[in-house]
mmCIF file of C-alpha atoms in Angstrom:
data_model
loop_
_atom_site.group_PDB
_atom_site.id
_atom_site.type_symbol
_atom_site.label_atom_id
_atom_site.label_comp_id
_atom_site.label_asym_id
_atom_site.label_seq_id
_atom_site.Cartn_x
_atom_site.Cartn_y
_atom_site.Cartn_z
ATOM 1 C CA UNK A 1 112.550 9.505 -284.239
ATOM 2 C CA UNK A 2 111.524 12.809 -282.727
ATOM 3 C CA UNK A 3 108.811 11.197 -280.587
ATOM 4 C CA UNK A 4 111.340 8.654 -279.265
ATOM 5 C CA UNK A 5 113.757 11.396 -278.137
ATOM 6 C CA UNK A 6 110.878 13.330 -276.542
ATOM 7 C CA UNK A 7 109.829 10.284 -274.514
ATOM 8 C CA UNK A 8 113.452 9.660 -273.391
ATOM 9 C CA UNK A 9 113.744 13.321 -272.340
ATOM 10 C CA UNK A 10 110.427 13.101 -270.464
ATOM 11 C CA UNK A 11 111.585 9.905 -268.728
ATOM 12 C CA UNK A 12 114.855 11.565 -267.628
ATOM 13 C CA UNK A 13 112.960 14.630 -266.396
ATOM 14 C CA UNK A 14 110.536 12.472 -264.357
ATOM 15 C CA UNK A 15 113.462 10.458 -262.925
ATOM 16 C CA UNK A 16 115.237 13.649 -261.818
ATOM 17 C CA UNK A 17 112.000 14.967 -260.280
ATOM 18 C CA UNK A 18 111.499 11.719 -258.328
ATOM 19 C CA UNK A 19 115.131 11.841 -257.175
ATOM 20 C CA UNK A 20 114.762 15.416 -255.860
ATOM 21 C CA UNK A 21 111.415 14.588 -254.237
ATOM 22 C CA UNK A 22 112.982 11.575 -252.466
ATOM 23 C CA UNK A 23 115.919 13.675 -251.307
ATOM 24 C CA UNK A 24 113.645 16.386 -249.884
ATOM 25 C CA UNK A 25 111.468 13.765 -248.170
ATOM 26 C CA UNK A 26 114.531 12.240 -246.499
ATOM 27 C CA UNK A 27 115.665 15.662 -245.276
ATOM 28 C CA UNK A 28 112.168 16.498 -243.968
ATOM 29 C CA UNK A 29 111.970 13.155 -242.165
ATOM 30 C CA UNK A 30 115.316 13.790 -240.441
ATOM 31 C CA UNK A 31 114.116 17.238 -239.354
ATOM 32 C CA UNK A 32 110.927 15.786 -237.871
ATOM 33 C CA UNK A 33 112.856 13.112 -235.965
ATOM 34 C CA UNK A 34 115.305 15.730 -234.651
ATOM 35 C CA UNK A 35 112.425 18.005 -233.584
ATOM 36 C CA UNK A 36 110.719 15.134 -231.736
ATOM 37 C CA UNK A 37 113.952 14.274 -229.911
ATOM 38 C CA UNK A 38 114.469 17.911 -228.923
ATOM 39 C CA UNK A 39 110.890 18.111 -227.672
ATOM 40 C CA UNK A 40 111.272 14.966 -225.542
ATOM 41 C CA UNK A 41 114.540 16.284 -224.063
ATOM 42 C CA UNK A 42 112.883 19.605 -223.295
ATOM 43 C CA UNK A 43 109.987 17.909 -221.502
ATOM 44 C CA UNK A 44 112.424 15.776 -219.490
ATOM 45 C CA UNK A 45 114.531 18.790 -218.474
ATOM 46 C CA UNK A 46 111.399 20.745 -217.521
ATOM 47 C CA UNK A 47 110.202 17.890 -215.292
ATOM 48 C CA UNK A 48 113.680 17.643 -213.726
ATOM 49 C CA UNK A 49 113.767 21.377 -213.026
ATOM 50 C CA UNK A 50 110.278 21.267 -211.471
ATOM 51 C CA UNK A 51 111.389 18.433 -209.206
ATOM 52 C CA UNK A 52 114.548 20.309 -208.191
ATOM 53 C CA UNK A 53 112.542 23.487 -207.545
ATOM 54 C CA UNK A 54 110.141 21.547 -205.311
ATOM 55 C CA UNK A 55 113.041 20.368 -203.166
ATOM 56 C CA UNK A 56 114.501 23.904 -203.156
ATOM 57 C CA UNK A 57 111.140 25.248 -201.955
ATOM 58 C CA UNK A 58 111.150 22.705 -199.117
ATOM 59 C CA UNK A 59 114.678 23.789 -198.237
ATOM 60 C CA UNK A 60 113.705 27.456 -198.068
ATOM 61 C CA UNK A 61 110.389 26.886 -196.279
ATOM 62 C CA UNK A 62 111.585 25.669 -192.909
ATOM 63 C CA UNK A 63 114.637 25.189 -190.747
ATOM 64 C CA UNK A 64 113.957 21.452 -190.314
ATOM 65 C CA UNK A 65 114.654 20.413 -193.915
ATOM 66 C CA UNK A 66 115.425 16.755 -193.111
ATOM 67 C CA UNK A 67 112.004 16.185 -191.527
ATOM 68 C CA UNK A 68 110.221 17.752 -194.508
ATOM 69 C CA UNK A 69 112.171 15.533 -196.903
ATOM 70 C CA UNK A 70 111.258 12.426 -194.866
ATOM 71 C CA UNK A 71 107.567 13.398 -195.049
ATOM 72 C CA UNK A 72 107.496 14.272 -198.760
ATOM 73 C CA UNK A 73 109.974 11.644 -200.010
ATOM 74 C CA UNK A 74 109.908 8.588 -197.714
ATOM 75 C CA UNK A 75 112.373 6.666 -199.927
ATOM 76 C CA UNK A 76 115.037 9.366 -199.779
ATOM 77 C CA UNK A 77 118.478 8.466 -198.453
ATOM 78 C CA UNK A 78 119.516 11.082 -195.928
ATOM 79 C CA UNK A 79 123.176 11.214 -195.063
ATOM 80 C CA UNK A 80 124.953 13.861 -193.017
ATOM 81 C CA UNK A 81 125.353 16.489 -195.759
ATOM 82 C CA UNK A 82 123.647 14.844 -198.718
ATOM 83 C CA UNK A 83 120.150 13.737 -199.655
ATOM 84 C CA UNK A 84 119.509 11.343 -202.550
ATOM 85 C CA UNK A 85 116.003 10.820 -203.927
ATOM 86 C CA UNK A 86 115.459 8.076 -206.542
ATOM 87 C CA UNK A 87 113.215 9.116 -209.444
ATOM 88 C CA UNK A 88 111.552 7.099 -212.191
ATOM 89 C CA UNK A 89 111.549 7.962 -215.905
ATOM 90 C CA UNK A 90 108.643 10.408 -215.360
ATOM 91 C CA UNK A 91 110.544 12.234 -212.574
ATOM 92 C CA UNK A 92 108.296 10.831 -209.858
ATOM 93 C CA UNK A 93 109.786 9.554 -206.571
ATOM 94 C CA UNK A 94 110.188 5.792 -206.639
ATOM 95 C CA UNK A 95 111.104 3.062 -204.211
ATOM 96 C CA UNK A 96 112.609 0.655 -206.720
ATOM 97 C CA UNK A 97 116.316 0.045 -207.063
ATOM 98 C CA UNK A 98 116.050 0.428 -210.842
ATOM 99 C CA UNK A 99 115.710 4.178 -210.635
ATOM 100 C CA UNK A 100 116.207 6.024 -213.887
ATOM 101 C CA UNK A 101 117.257 9.331 -212.338
ATOM 102 C CA UNK A 102 118.444 10.701 -209.013
ATOM 103 C CA UNK A 103 117.923 14.003 -207.321
ATOM 104 C CA UNK A 104 120.901 14.879 -205.140
ATOM 105 C CA UNK A 105 120.930 17.728 -202.636
ATOM 106 C CA UNK A 106 124.314 18.576 -201.135
ATOM 107 C CA UNK A 107 123.921 20.656 -197.995
ATOM 108 C CA UNK A 108 126.379 23.138 -196.555
ATOM 109 C CA UNK A 109 126.210 25.667 -193.750
ATOM 110 C CA UNK A 110 128.328 28.646 -192.759
ATOM 111 C CA UNK A 111 128.156 30.181 -189.317
ATOM 112 C CA UNK A 112 129.169 33.710 -188.471
ATOM 113 C CA UNK A 113 128.467 36.108 -185.619
ATOM 114 C CA UNK A 114 125.118 37.260 -187.031
ATOM 115 C CA UNK A 115 123.591 33.906 -187.994
ATOM 116 C CA UNK A 116 123.785 30.863 -190.214
ATOM 117 C CA UNK A 117 123.781 30.730 -194.028
ATOM 118 C CA UNK A 118 122.551 27.340 -195.270
ATOM 119 C CA UNK A 119 123.203 26.361 -198.884
ATOM 120 C CA UNK A 120 121.814 23.484 -200.951
ATOM 121 C CA UNK A 121 123.264 22.437 -204.319
ATOM 122 C CA UNK A 122 120.456 20.458 -205.977
ATOM 123 C CA UNK A 123 120.957 18.435 -209.150
ATOM 124 C CA UNK A 124 118.956 15.894 -211.149
ATOM 125 C CA UNK A 125 120.956 13.388 -213.160
ATOM 126 C CA UNK A 126 121.137 9.895 -214.572
ATOM 127 C CA UNK A 127 124.286 7.801 -214.583
ATOM 128 C CA UNK A 128 125.649 9.566 -217.643
ATOM 129 C CA UNK A 129 123.755 12.858 -218.002
ATOM 130 C CA UNK A 130 123.115 15.846 -215.781
ATOM 131 C CA UNK A 131 119.674 17.284 -216.533
ATOM 132 C CA UNK A 132 119.649 20.330 -214.278
ATOM 133 C CA UNK A 133 121.384 21.901 -211.345
ATOM 134 C CA UNK A 134 120.486 24.769 -209.070
ATOM 135 C CA UNK A 135 121.746 26.349 -205.897
ATOM 136 C CA UNK A 136 119.572 27.832 -203.192
ATOM 137 C CA UNK A 137 120.426 29.594 -199.957
ATOM 138 C CA UNK A 138 118.612 30.531 -196.790
ATOM 139 C CA UNK A 139 119.840 32.809 -194.054
ATOM 140 C CA UNK A 140 118.878 32.231 -190.421
ATOM 141 C CA UNK A 141 119.590 35.242 -188.182
ATOM 142 C CA UNK A 142 121.112 34.581 -184.756
ATOM 143 C CA UNK A 143 117.751 34.810 -182.966
ATOM 144 C CA UNK A 144 116.142 32.235 -185.280
ATOM 145 C CA UNK A 145 119.258 30.058 -185.370
ATOM 146 C CA UNK A 146 119.442 29.527 -181.618
#
């Protein structure tokens, strides 16, 4: 009788151990999946910020921003105060209509007696999510502005 109760106790102890092990494995698996998702989002946001910084550098490098955009991004749509560049899923400029992301640069300029302050609000987004946004400014003194 004693050996029967020992084997039942051992069986219950093993069952509880397997239950806890399964529970901890499920928790660890969820943590790994969450970490992978966070890593992919981080890589995507880093690529988006690099793309936005490249356009900001073009904006600050020269007074003729529209011409530089046409050279670097031939598929960009250039309107009066807005530039839209279609990007693929790897944040590379694309010519297809099935673009995954868009880089939008909204341009603004303020004139005063000493010169012109040009501002660009640059953002990278998909239809539902904004990945990054930055604002850059460049001042053109009166001598350089005329």
